[in-house]
Amino acid sequence: MNIEKRLAEIANRKAEIRSLLDSTEAADLDALEKELRDLEAEKTSLEKRKSIAAGINSGNISVINLGNAEQRSEETDPEEEPAEYRSAFFKRIQGKPLTNAEQRAYDIMEQRAAYSPGTGSAGPAIPQVTANEIVKKMYEVSPILQKCRIFHVPGMLKIAYEGTNTEASLHTELASITPDSDTLISVSLTGYEITKLIRASRATLAMTIPAFEQFIVEIIGENIGRRIEKYIFTGTGSAQPGGVSTGGKGSGGTYTSGTDLVSVAAANTFAATDVETAYSYLGDGYERNAVWAMSKVTFFAYYYPLMDRSKNHLIEFSNGKYYILGCEVYFTGSLTKGLAYLGDFSYIIGNFAQDIIVVKSEHSGLSANAVDYLGSCVWDSKPIPGLGAFVKINKAQS
């Protein structure tokens, strides 16, 4: 931005408005007054920016790090968005003109994006209110996400956890104490792009801002949420995010029969003892937050028939939810019939290296008189293996 040029334009426009006030009886006084106020506010902001730039050049002021929440000002606090940014963001996507206030708000957020680490050239982020609605939608369609430990850290993320932990010992007074051979394990997360491309009618360009925002939230949030959930259950961690399928105690996160895996052959009947055995394999302490995850068809084909309160309380139904041995059941379409996991899903670590962004193209859908909307994020997830936080139970299909 050429600050001097814009200041000159503002001065010229203010002079024109004064001339209009002197010579035109039919002038819209309210509109002119509002424009003058907007011009004066913009002039103040530009002069402040000019002053800061001059200070940096002379060495009398330090550069503000826009990505550091410790250094805050009215215009550079990354925790606060200008009130007009929400409408500005969606108007830009729809190709609608912005008011002066909306343009200033968009320019501020665009500048922050340029200085924020990890944003690259993605442009301004989705408004925070909308981002929260997308996350809410993701949690609605994929409730297991509420149990996982999820971060929003740009770039790579490495989380350290306690590995081998030797029990505390009884100490003889004045005897030497030898350090135990406790170890730490770590989970390193990188990032994989997850995208959803929507081709929609050009009528979406004429939608009201609230309706268009809800359209984005519903379609983008639901589709990306379901894909992330699929990786949490089936991801291998090889050229894709990982998940509970590699959360066993064996080498590479494999599950081992007799340790953390119960396998029921196709010819054998699924019994309560299979469920009880699987539960017994869960590591000590993990049952406090453990949940069962399986498809509805698995539950009603194999587990529900085991409900017999005259014998035990293996299966319970309370407040609209099913419980197996006291642990809540989460239904998911990501697991095949017969396959189920029991575990503490806070030991699945996920990270949004880049939060969801949305871009529009009218060119790619030109032949269909349509508009393409692309939602994307950068995500990775991995289990913390080897701890016994998960067990696997599988009824083979005939």
mmCIF file of C-alpha atoms in Angstrom:
data_model
loop_
_atom_site.group_PDB
_atom_site.id
_atom_site.type_symbol
_atom_site.label_atom_id
_atom_site.label_comp_id
_atom_site.label_asym_id
_atom_site.label_seq_id
_atom_site.Cartn_x
_atom_site.Cartn_y
_atom_site.Cartn_z
ATOM 1 C CA MET A 1 0.000 0.000 0.000
ATOM 2 C CA ASN A 2 1.278 3.492 -0.929
ATOM 3 C CA ILE A 3 0.441 5.392 2.273
ATOM 4 C CA GLU A 4 1.314 8.853 0.920
ATOM 5 C CA LYS A 5 -0.817 8.330 -2.172
ATOM 6 C CA ARG A 6 -3.800 7.174 -0.135
ATOM 7 C CA LEU A 7 -3.472 10.102 2.289
ATOM 8 C CA ALA A 8 -3.537 12.485 -0.689
ATOM 9 C CA GLU A 9 -6.655 10.756 -2.054
ATOM 10 C CA ILE A 10 -8.360 11.102 1.324
ATOM 11 C CA ALA A 11 -7.515 14.819 1.480
ATOM 12 C CA ASN A 12 -8.875 15.367 -2.040
ATOM 13 C CA ARG A 13 -12.080 13.518 -1.273
ATOM 14 C CA LYS A 14 -12.640 15.505 1.923
ATOM 15 C CA ALA A 15 -12.252 18.688 -0.096
ATOM 16 C CA GLU A 16 -14.830 17.425 -2.600
ATOM 17 C CA ILE A 17 -17.286 16.671 0.197
ATOM 18 C CA ARG A 18 -16.861 20.161 1.649
ATOM 19 C CA SER A 19 -17.554 21.589 -1.826
ATOM 20 C CA LEU A 20 -20.712 19.477 -2.086
ATOM 21 C CA LEU A 21 -21.914 20.692 1.290
ATOM 22 C CA ASP A 22 -21.405 24.318 0.201
ATOM 23 C CA SER A 23 -22.985 24.068 -3.242
ATOM 24 C CA THR A 24 -25.611 21.265 -3.271
ATOM 25 C CA GLU A 25 -28.835 21.663 -1.374
ATOM 26 C CA ALA A 26 -29.989 18.098 -2.134
ATOM 27 C CA ALA A 27 -26.850 16.474 -0.690
ATOM 28 C CA ASP A 28 -27.402 13.347 1.446
ATOM 29 C CA LEU A 29 -26.058 14.762 4.695
ATOM 30 C CA ASP A 30 -26.136 11.462 6.597
ATOM 31 C CA ALA A 31 -24.198 9.629 3.885
ATOM 32 C CA LEU A 32 -21.630 12.425 3.578
ATOM 33 C CA GLU A 33 -21.173 12.600 7.325
ATOM 34 C CA LYS A 34 -20.601 8.825 7.515
ATOM 35 C CA GLU A 35 -18.090 8.972 4.662
ATOM 36 C CA LEU A 36 -16.206 11.803 6.366
ATOM 37 C CA ARG A 37 -16.014 9.792 9.579
ATOM 38 C CA ASP A 38 -14.758 6.736 7.672
ATOM 39 C CA LEU A 39 -12.139 8.835 5.855
ATOM 40 C CA GLU A 40 -10.961 10.405 9.098
ATOM 41 C CA ALA A 41 -10.654 6.993 10.767
ATOM 42 C CA GLU A 42 -8.718 5.647 7.789
ATOM 43 C CA LYS A 43 -6.445 8.722 7.842
ATOM 44 C CA THR A 44 -5.696 8.162 11.543
ATOM 45 C CA SER A 45 -4.872 4.498 10.893
ATOM 46 C CA LEU A 46 -2.595 5.344 7.946
ATOM 47 C CA GLU A 47 -0.762 8.034 9.898
ATOM 48 C CA LYS A 48 -0.219 5.576 12.743
ATOM 49 C CA ARG A 49 1.127 3.010 10.292
ATOM 50 C CA LYS A 50 3.379 5.650 8.737
ATOM 51 C CA SER A 51 4.684 6.608 12.173
ATOM 52 C CA ILE A 52 5.451 2.976 13.078
ATOM 53 C CA ALA A 53 7.266 2.435 9.761
ATOM 54 C CA ALA A 54 9.323 5.573 10.316
ATOM 55 C CA GLY A 55 10.207 4.368 13.811
ATOM 56 C CA ILE A 56 11.353 1.000 12.526
ATOM 57 C CA ASN A 57 13.556 2.655 9.893
ATOM 58 C CA SER A 58 15.157 4.928 12.474
ATOM 59 C CA GLY A 59 15.647 2.129 15.000
ATOM 60 C CA ASN A 60 13.467 3.820 17.632
ATOM 61 C CA ILE A 61 10.740 1.146 17.721
ATOM 62 C CA SER A 62 10.770 -2.654 17.623
ATOM 63 C CA VAL A 63 8.915 -4.617 14.999
ATOM 64 C CA ILE A 64 5.609 -6.022 16.250
ATOM 65 C CA ASN A 65 5.330 -9.799 15.924
ATOM 66 C CA LEU A 66 1.767 -10.293 14.719
ATOM 67 C CA GLY A 67 1.891 -13.971 15.575
ATOM 68 C CA ASN A 68 2.776 -13.384 19.254
ATOM 69 C CA ALA A 69 -0.236 -13.100 21.529
ATOM 70 C CA GLU A 70 1.909 -11.401 24.183
ATOM 71 C CA GLN A 71 2.298 -8.269 22.041
ATOM 72 C CA ARG A 72 -1.141 -6.782 21.512
ATOM 73 C CA SER A 73 -2.651 -3.640 20.124
ATOM 74 C CA GLU A 74 -6.075 -2.687 18.845
ATOM 75 C CA GLU A 75 -5.203 -3.541 15.233
ATOM 76 C CA THR A 76 -2.676 -6.366 15.647
ATOM 77 C CA ASP A 77 -4.185 -8.595 18.352
ATOM 78 C CA PRO A 78 -4.581 -11.960 16.610
ATOM 79 C CA GLU A 79 -7.170 -12.949 19.209
ATOM 80 C CA GLU A 80 -9.566 -10.213 18.092
ATOM 81 C CA GLU A 81 -11.146 -9.812 14.691
ATOM 82 C CA PRO A 82 -12.650 -6.571 13.437
ATOM 83 C CA ALA A 83 -16.429 -6.758 13.703
ATOM 84 C CA GLU A 84 -16.834 -6.271 9.955
ATOM 85 C CA TYR A 85 -14.467 -9.087 8.983
ATOM 86 C CA ARG A 86 -17.100 -11.832 9.075
ATOM 87 C CA SER A 87 -19.272 -10.206 6.405
ATOM 88 C CA ALA A 88 -16.198 -9.053 4.458
ATOM 89 C CA PHE A 89 -14.845 -12.609 4.243
ATOM 90 C CA PHE A 90 -18.020 -14.090 2.767
ATOM 91 C CA LYS A 91 -18.660 -11.125 0.479
ATOM 92 C CA ARG A 92 -15.185 -11.613 -1.000
ATOM 93 C CA ILE A 93 -15.936 -15.286 -1.686
ATOM 94 C CA GLN A 94 -19.271 -14.382 -3.280
ATOM 95 C CA GLY A 95 -17.744 -11.538 -5.293
ATOM 96 C CA LYS A 96 -19.917 -8.882 -3.675
ATOM 97 C CA PRO A 97 -18.642 -5.312 -3.136
ATOM 98 C CA LEU A 98 -17.330 -4.419 0.328
ATOM 99 C CA THR A 99 -18.082 -1.311 2.322
ATOM 100 C CA ASN A 100 -15.145 0.865 3.380
ATOM 101 C CA ALA A 101 -15.245 -0.604 6.895
ATOM 102 C CA GLU A 102 -15.355 -4.166 5.571
ATOM 103 C CA GLN A 103 -12.444 -3.508 3.212
ATOM 104 C CA ARG A 104 -10.346 -2.141 6.083
ATOM 105 C CA ALA A 105 -11.216 -5.169 8.211
ATOM 106 C CA TYR A 106 -10.273 -7.535 5.383
ATOM 107 C CA ASP A 107 -6.983 -5.702 4.770
ATOM 108 C CA ILE A 108 -6.096 -5.977 8.464
ATOM 109 C CA MET A 109 -6.707 -9.733 8.525
ATOM 110 C CA GLU A 110 -4.858 -10.188 5.232
ATOM 111 C CA GLN A 111 -1.832 -8.438 6.726
ATOM 112 C CA ARG A 112 -1.964 -10.607 9.827
ATOM 113 C CA ALA A 113 -2.105 -13.738 7.675
ATOM 114 C CA ALA A 114 1.022 -12.619 5.836
ATOM 115 C CA TYR A 115 2.938 -12.307 9.121
ATOM 116 C CA SER A 116 1.500 -15.326 10.928
ATOM 117 C CA PRO A 117 3.645 -18.491 10.952
ATOM 118 C CA GLY A 118 2.335 -21.475 9.042
ATOM 119 C CA THR A 119 -0.261 -19.632 6.987
ATOM 120 C CA GLY A 120 1.776 -19.395 3.811
ATOM 121 C CA SER A 121 -0.158 -17.763 0.999
ATOM 122 C CA ALA A 122 -3.527 -19.109 2.082
ATOM 123 C CA GLY A 123 -4.857 -15.632 2.739
ATOM 124 C CA PRO A 124 -7.030 -14.526 5.630
ATOM 125 C CA ALA A 125 -8.498 -17.288 7.749
ATOM 126 C CA ILE A 126 -12.152 -18.115 8.113
ATOM 127 C CA PRO A 127 -13.767 -15.812 10.706
ATOM 128 C CA GLN A 128 -13.390 -17.223 14.197
ATOM 129 C CA VAL A 129 -17.137 -17.517 14.768
ATOM 130 C CA THR A 130 -17.488 -19.504 11.544
ATOM 131 C CA ALA A 131 -14.451 -21.657 12.378
ATOM 132 C CA ASN A 132 -16.070 -22.502 15.718
ATOM 133 C CA GLU A 133 -19.277 -23.461 13.936
ATOM 134 C CA ILE A 134 -17.330 -25.735 11.561
ATOM 135 C CA VAL A 135 -15.600 -27.439 14.496
ATOM 136 C CA LYS A 136 -18.980 -27.815 16.218
ATOM 137 C CA LYS A 137 -20.382 -29.434 13.091
ATOM 138 C CA MET A 138 -17.382 -31.763 12.866
ATOM 139 C CA TYR A 139 -17.933 -32.864 16.459
ATOM 140 C CA GLU A 140 -21.632 -33.430 15.777
ATOM 141 C CA VAL A 141 -21.016 -35.796 12.860
ATOM 142 C CA SER A 142 -17.855 -37.340 14.398
ATOM 143 C CA PRO A 143 -18.332 -37.321 18.196
ATOM 144 C CA ILE A 144 -15.200 -39.404 18.787
ATOM 145 C CA LEU A 145 -13.223 -36.205 18.101
ATOM 146 C CA GLN A 146 -14.378 -34.965 21.499
ATOM 147 C CA LYS A 147 -12.448 -37.811 23.110
ATOM 148 C CA CYS A 148 -9.202 -37.269 21.198
ATOM 149 C CA ARG A 149 -6.515 -34.767 22.143
ATOM 150 C CA ILE A 150 -6.463 -32.184 19.352
ATOM 151 C CA PHE A 151 -4.088 -29.256 18.837
ATOM 152 C CA HIS A 152 -3.998 -26.289 16.457
ATOM 153 C CA VAL A 153 -0.245 -25.771 16.051
ATOM 154 C CA PRO A 154 1.200 -24.559 12.704
ATOM 155 C CA GLY A 155 3.835 -26.849 11.236
ATOM 156 C CA MET A 156 5.243 -30.001 12.818
ATOM 157 C CA LEU A 157 4.305 -31.004 16.357
ATOM 158 C CA LYS A 158 6.121 -33.386 18.692
ATOM 159 C CA ILE A 159 4.454 -34.592 21.892
ATOM 160 C CA ALA A 160 6.438 -36.450 24.588
ATOM 161 C CA TYR A 161 4.833 -39.041 26.866
ATOM 162 C CA GLU A 162 6.035 -41.262 29.664
ATOM 163 C CA GLY A 163 7.130 -44.662 28.378
ATOM 164 C CA THR A 164 8.680 -47.172 30.783
ATOM 165 C CA ASN A 165 7.763 -46.212 34.337
ATOM 166 C CA THR A 166 9.377 -48.045 37.241
ATOM 167 C CA GLU A 167 7.385 -48.258 40.439
ATOM 168 C CA ALA A 168 8.412 -46.190 43.443
ATOM 169 C CA SER A 169 10.523 -48.190 45.886
ATOM 170 C CA LEU A 170 10.964 -48.457 49.623
ATOM 171 C CA HIS A 171 14.051 -46.549 50.763
ATOM 172 C CA THR A 172 16.348 -47.499 53.592
ATOM 173 C CA GLU A 173 17.391 -44.431 55.570
ATOM 174 C CA LEU A 174 20.779 -42.984 54.480
ATOM 175 C CA ALA A 175 21.164 -45.580 51.693
ATOM 176 C CA SER A 176 22.113 -44.402 48.191
ATOM 177 C CA ILE A 177 19.280 -43.939 45.725
ATOM 178 C CA THR A 178 19.825 -45.082 42.155
ATOM 179 C CA PRO A 179 17.810 -43.314 39.424
ATOM 180 C CA ASP A 180 15.252 -45.558 37.767
ATOM 181 C CA SER A 181 15.492 -46.305 34.050
ATOM 182 C CA ASP A 182 12.261 -44.511 33.138
ATOM 183 C CA THR A 183 11.906 -43.545 29.497
ATOM 184 C CA LEU A 184 10.014 -41.050 27.376
ATOM 185 C CA ILE A 185 8.305 -41.787 24.092
ATOM 186 C CA SER A 186 7.177 -39.200 21.589
ATOM 187 C CA VAL A 187 4.657 -38.794 18.813
ATOM 188 C CA SER A 188 5.620 -36.590 15.860
ATOM 189 C CA LEU A 189 2.893 -35.116 13.686
ATOM 190 C CA THR A 190 3.478 -33.601 10.253
ATOM 191 C CA GLY A 191 0.534 -32.744 8.035
ATOM 192 C CA TYR A 192 -1.623 -34.107 5.208
ATOM 193 C CA GLU A 193 -4.015 -32.060 3.121
ATOM 194 C CA ILE A 194 -7.667 -32.990 3.462
ATOM 195 C CA THR A 195 -9.928 -31.341 0.904
ATOM 196 C CA LYS A 196 -13.568 -31.136 -0.096
ATOM 197 C CA LEU A 197 -14.533 -29.662 -3.480
ATOM 198 C CA ILE A 198 -18.150 -28.573 -3.902
ATOM 199 C CA ARG A 199 -19.684 -27.675 -7.251
ATOM 200 C CA ALA A 200 -22.782 -25.559 -6.663
ATOM 201 C CA SER A 201 -25.212 -23.452 -8.635
ATOM 202 C CA ARG A 202 -24.307 -19.837 -9.323
ATOM 203 C CA ALA A 203 -27.326 -19.009 -7.198
ATOM 204 C CA THR A 204 -25.048 -19.380 -4.170
ATOM 205 C CA LEU A 205 -23.398 -16.088 -5.178
ATOM 206 C CA ALA A 206 -26.673 -14.308 -4.487
ATOM 207 C CA MET A 207 -27.379 -15.957 -1.112
ATOM 208 C CA THR A 208 -27.573 -13.810 1.996
ATOM 209 C CA ILE A 209 -24.452 -13.824 4.166
ATOM 210 C CA PRO A 210 -26.035 -15.926 6.982
ATOM 211 C CA ALA A 211 -27.428 -18.475 4.497
ATOM 212 C CA PHE A 212 -24.135 -18.717 2.608
ATOM 213 C CA GLU A 213 -22.181 -19.112 5.846
ATOM 214 C CA GLN A 214 -24.478 -21.940 6.946
ATOM 215 C CA PHE A 215 -24.020 -23.590 3.529
ATOM 216 C CA ILE A 216 -20.233 -23.553 3.991
ATOM 217 C CA VAL A 217 -20.429 -24.792 7.590
ATOM 218 C CA GLU A 218 -22.752 -27.682 6.757
ATOM 219 C CA ILE A 219 -20.998 -28.998 3.660
ATOM 220 C CA ILE A 220 -17.343 -28.350 4.493
ATOM 221 C CA GLY A 221 -17.546 -29.140 8.204
ATOM 222 C CA GLU A 222 -19.450 -32.386 7.785
ATOM 223 C CA ASN A 223 -17.353 -33.813 4.949
ATOM 224 C CA ILE A 224 -13.948 -32.963 6.390
ATOM 225 C CA GLY A 225 -15.084 -34.118 9.834
ATOM 226 C CA ARG A 226 -16.075 -37.532 8.497
ATOM 227 C CA ARG A 227 -12.771 -37.939 6.665
ATOM 228 C CA ILE A 228 -10.779 -37.090 9.799
ATOM 229 C CA GLU A 229 -12.870 -39.564 11.798
ATOM 230 C CA LYS A 230 -12.099 -42.261 9.228
ATOM 231 C CA TYR A 231 -8.363 -41.724 9.735
ATOM 232 C CA ILE A 232 -8.769 -41.837 13.512
ATOM 233 C CA PHE A 233 -10.200 -45.353 13.162
ATOM 234 C CA THR A 234 -8.483 -46.775 10.084
ATOM 235 C CA GLY A 235 -5.440 -44.579 9.356
ATOM 236 C CA THR A 236 -2.155 -46.419 9.013
ATOM 237 C CA GLY A 237 0.200 -43.489 9.588
ATOM 238 C CA SER A 238 2.013 -44.394 6.355
ATOM 239 C CA ALA A 239 1.527 -41.612 3.763
ATOM 240 C CA GLN A 240 -1.666 -40.717 5.638
ATOM 241 C CA PRO A 241 -2.741 -39.826 9.186
ATOM 242 C CA GLY A 242 -2.714 -42.653 11.712
ATOM 243 C CA GLY A 243 -5.304 -43.915 14.134
ATOM 244 C CA VAL A 244 -6.366 -46.521 16.649
ATOM 245 C CA SER A 245 -5.759 -49.351 14.164
ATOM 246 C CA THR A 246 -2.034 -48.979 14.958
ATOM 247 C CA GLY A 247 -2.456 -48.324 18.695
ATOM 248 C CA GLY A 248 -1.594 -51.819 19.935
ATOM 249 C CA LYS A 249 1.214 -52.836 22.287
ATOM 250 C CA GLY A 250 3.110 -54.838 19.666
ATOM 251 C CA SER A 251 5.808 -53.762 17.210
ATOM 252 C CA GLY A 252 4.587 -50.925 14.984
ATOM 253 C CA GLY A 253 1.404 -50.663 17.020
ATOM 254 C CA THR A 254 0.112 -54.120 16.105
ATOM 255 C CA TYR A 255 -2.457 -55.944 18.234
ATOM 256 C CA THR A 256 -1.480 -59.379 19.552
ATOM 257 C CA SER A 257 -3.847 -62.212 20.416
ATOM 258 C CA GLY A 258 -3.784 -62.908 24.153
ATOM 259 C CA THR A 259 -2.416 -59.435 24.899
ATOM 260 C CA ASP A 260 -4.697 -56.779 23.429
ATOM 261 C CA LEU A 261 -6.635 -58.637 20.714
ATOM 262 C CA VAL A 262 -9.622 -60.957 20.836
ATOM 263 C CA SER A 263 -10.362 -62.742 17.563
ATOM 264 C CA VAL A 264 -13.538 -64.733 17.099
ATOM 265 C CA ALA A 265 -13.516 -67.037 14.074
ATOM 266 C CA ALA A 266 -16.356 -66.907 11.572
ATOM 267 C CA ALA A 267 -17.510 -70.372 12.602
ATOM 268 C CA ASN A 268 -17.635 -69.525 16.321
ATOM 269 C CA THR A 269 -20.452 -67.896 18.255
ATOM 270 C CA PHE A 270 -19.807 -64.438 19.683
ATOM 271 C CA ALA A 271 -20.186 -64.688 23.479
ATOM 272 C CA ALA A 272 -20.128 -62.534 26.602
ATOM 273 C CA THR A 273 -16.796 -64.098 27.566
ATOM 274 C CA ASP A 274 -15.220 -62.595 24.427
ATOM 275 C CA VAL A 275 -16.286 -59.114 25.512
ATOM 276 C CA GLU A 276 -15.141 -59.681 29.095
ATOM 277 C CA THR A 277 -11.764 -60.974 27.908
ATOM 278 C CA ALA A 278 -11.233 -57.922 25.717
ATOM 279 C CA TYR A 279 -12.095 -55.631 28.622
ATOM 280 C CA SER A 280 -9.594 -57.449 30.841
ATOM 281 C CA TYR A 281 -6.809 -56.711 28.318
ATOM 282 C CA LEU A 282 -7.218 -52.935 28.716
ATOM 283 C CA GLY A 283 -4.252 -51.456 30.563
ATOM 284 C CA ASP A 284 -4.661 -50.427 34.190
ATOM 285 C CA GLY A 285 -6.148 -46.963 34.653
ATOM 286 C CA TYR A 286 -7.395 -46.512 31.079
ATOM 287 C CA GLU A 287 -10.903 -47.755 31.860
ATOM 288 C CA ARG A 288 -11.747 -44.406 33.517
ATOM 289 C CA ASN A 289 -12.018 -42.676 30.118
ATOM 290 C CA ALA A 290 -12.437 -45.700 27.867
ATOM 291 C CA VAL A 291 -15.216 -45.968 25.257
ATOM 292 C CA TRP A 292 -16.218 -48.642 22.790
ATOM 293 C CA ALA A 293 -16.201 -47.755 19.097
ATOM 294 C CA MET A 294 -17.982 -49.840 16.483
ATOM 295 C CA SER A 295 -20.582 -49.636 13.738
ATOM 296 C CA LYS A 296 -24.284 -49.886 14.550
ATOM 297 C CA VAL A 297 -24.553 -53.115 12.597
ATOM 298 C CA THR A 298 -21.767 -54.640 14.721
ATOM 299 C CA PHE A 299 -23.428 -53.618 17.965
ATOM 300 C CA PHE A 300 -26.909 -54.873 17.116
ATOM 301 C CA ALA A 301 -25.667 -58.042 15.379
ATOM 302 C CA TYR A 302 -23.284 -59.220 18.107
ATOM 303 C CA TYR A 303 -23.370 -57.171 21.306
ATOM 304 C CA TYR A 304 -27.026 -56.263 21.797
ATOM 305 C CA PRO A 305 -28.148 -59.942 21.787
ATOM 306 C CA LEU A 306 -25.876 -60.453 24.835
ATOM 307 C CA MET A 307 -28.088 -58.173 26.968
ATOM 308 C CA ASP A 308 -29.592 -60.358 29.694
ATOM 309 C CA ARG A 309 -30.180 -58.563 32.985
ATOM 310 C CA SER A 310 -31.258 -61.776 34.640
ATOM 311 C CA LYS A 311 -27.650 -62.958 34.338
ATOM 312 C CA ASN A 312 -25.469 -59.825 34.270
ATOM 313 C CA HIS A 313 -25.270 -56.150 33.381
ATOM 314 C CA LEU A 314 -22.946 -56.578 30.408
ATOM 315 C CA ILE A 315 -25.053 -54.293 28.200
ATOM 316 C CA GLU A 316 -26.923 -51.292 29.643
ATOM 317 C CA PHE A 317 -29.080 -48.572 28.098
ATOM 318 C CA SER A 318 -29.373 -45.242 29.925
ATOM 319 C CA ASN A 319 -30.294 -41.690 28.893
ATOM 320 C CA GLY A 320 -30.335 -42.596 25.233
ATOM 321 C CA LYS A 321 -26.872 -44.219 25.239
ATOM 322 C CA TYR A 322 -25.611 -47.797 25.304
ATOM 323 C CA TYR A 323 -22.894 -48.976 27.667
ATOM 324 C CA ILE A 324 -20.821 -52.150 27.620
ATOM 325 C CA LEU A 325 -19.339 -53.047 31.022
ATOM 326 C CA GLY A 326 -19.886 -49.423 32.058
ATOM 327 C CA CYS A 327 -18.088 -47.874 29.049
ATOM 328 C CA GLU A 328 -20.087 -45.784 26.590
ATOM 329 C CA VAL A 329 -20.574 -47.027 23.016
ATOM 330 C CA TYR A 330 -19.693 -44.659 20.137
ATOM 331 C CA PHE A 331 -21.157 -45.588 16.779
ATOM 332 C CA THR A 332 -19.165 -44.960 13.624
ATOM 333 C CA GLY A 333 -19.557 -45.920 10.007
ATOM 334 C CA SER A 334 -15.780 -46.004 9.599
ATOM 335 C CA LEU A 335 -15.394 -49.513 11.063
ATOM 336 C CA THR A 336 -16.419 -52.680 9.234
ATOM 337 C CA LYS A 337 -18.908 -55.212 10.563
ATOM 338 C CA GLY A 338 -17.502 -57.277 13.415
ATOM 339 C CA LEU A 339 -14.635 -54.903 14.260
ATOM 340 C CA ALA A 340 -14.586 -52.900 17.505
ATOM 341 C CA TYR A 341 -12.086 -51.054 19.683
ATOM 342 C CA LEU A 342 -12.122 -50.269 23.383
ATOM 343 C CA GLY A 343 -9.808 -47.604 24.693
ATOM 344 C CA ASP A 344 -8.978 -44.158 26.005
ATOM 345 C CA PHE A 345 -9.070 -42.028 22.866
ATOM 346 C CA SER A 346 -7.233 -39.150 24.550
ATOM 347 C CA TYR A 347 -4.207 -41.218 23.535
ATOM 348 C CA ILE A 348 -4.985 -40.384 19.914
ATOM 349 C CA ILE A 349 -3.140 -37.130 19.204
ATOM 350 C CA GLY A 350 -4.305 -34.912 16.352
ATOM 351 C CA ASN A 351 -3.139 -31.563 15.042
ATOM 352 C CA PHE A 352 -4.470 -29.024 12.573
ATOM 353 C CA ALA A 353 -1.191 -27.734 11.108
ATOM 354 C CA GLN A 354 -3.441 -25.436 9.080
ATOM 355 C CA ASP A 355 -7.052 -24.785 9.996
ATOM 356 C CA ILE A 356 -9.835 -24.995 7.430
ATOM 357 C CA ILE A 357 -9.746 -22.458 4.601
ATOM 358 C CA VAL A 358 -12.285 -21.911 1.826
ATOM 359 C CA VAL A 359 -11.600 -20.583 -1.689
ATOM 360 C CA LYS A 360 -13.845 -20.088 -4.716
ATOM 361 C CA SER A 361 -13.418 -20.489 -8.462
ATOM 362 C CA GLU A 362 -15.939 -19.442 -11.093
ATOM 363 C CA HIS A 363 -13.645 -20.535 -13.948
ATOM 364 C CA SER A 364 -13.410 -24.275 -13.194
ATOM 365 C CA GLY A 365 -17.206 -24.642 -13.268
ATOM 366 C CA LEU A 366 -17.806 -22.358 -16.257
ATOM 367 C CA SER A 367 -19.001 -25.090 -18.641
ATOM 368 C CA ALA A 368 -21.704 -26.098 -16.161
ATOM 369 C CA ASN A 369 -22.616 -22.521 -15.211
ATOM 370 C CA ALA A 370 -21.535 -23.465 -11.693
ATOM 371 C CA VAL A 371 -19.186 -22.241 -8.978
ATOM 372 C CA ASP A 372 -16.596 -24.441 -7.269
ATOM 373 C CA TYR A 373 -15.879 -24.039 -3.561
ATOM 374 C CA LEU A 374 -12.832 -25.785 -2.111
ATOM 375 C CA GLY A 375 -12.488 -26.364 1.618
ATOM 376 C CA SER A 376 -9.183 -27.697 2.906
ATOM 377 C CA CYS A 377 -7.102 -28.163 6.024
ATOM 378 C CA VAL A 378 -3.782 -29.755 6.961
ATOM 379 C CA TRP A 379 -4.214 -32.537 9.511
ATOM 380 C CA ASP A 380 -2.256 -35.368 11.057
ATOM 381 C CA SER A 381 -3.035 -37.836 13.817
ATOM 382 C CA LYS A 382 -1.314 -40.742 15.526
ATOM 383 C CA PRO A 383 -1.947 -43.016 18.489
ATOM 384 C CA ILE A 384 0.507 -43.360 21.337
ATOM 385 C CA PRO A 385 1.318 -47.069 20.932
ATOM 386 C CA GLY A 386 2.659 -49.606 23.368
ATOM 387 C CA LEU A 387 0.834 -48.427 26.482
ATOM 388 C CA GLY A 388 -2.161 -50.765 26.524
ATOM 389 C CA ALA A 389 -4.583 -47.858 26.153
ATOM 390 C CA PHE A 390 -6.484 -49.729 23.420
ATOM 391 C CA VAL A 391 -7.736 -53.259 22.785
ATOM 392 C CA LYS A 392 -9.206 -54.715 19.623
ATOM 393 C CA ILE A 393 -11.975 -57.273 19.256
ATOM 394 C CA ASN A 394 -12.938 -58.738 15.891
ATOM 395 C CA LYS A 395 -15.670 -61.202 14.919
ATOM 396 C CA ALA A 396 -14.677 -62.610 11.541
ATOM 397 C CA GLN A 397 -17.375 -62.742 8.862
ATOM 398 C CA SER A 398 -18.310 -65.931 7.066
#
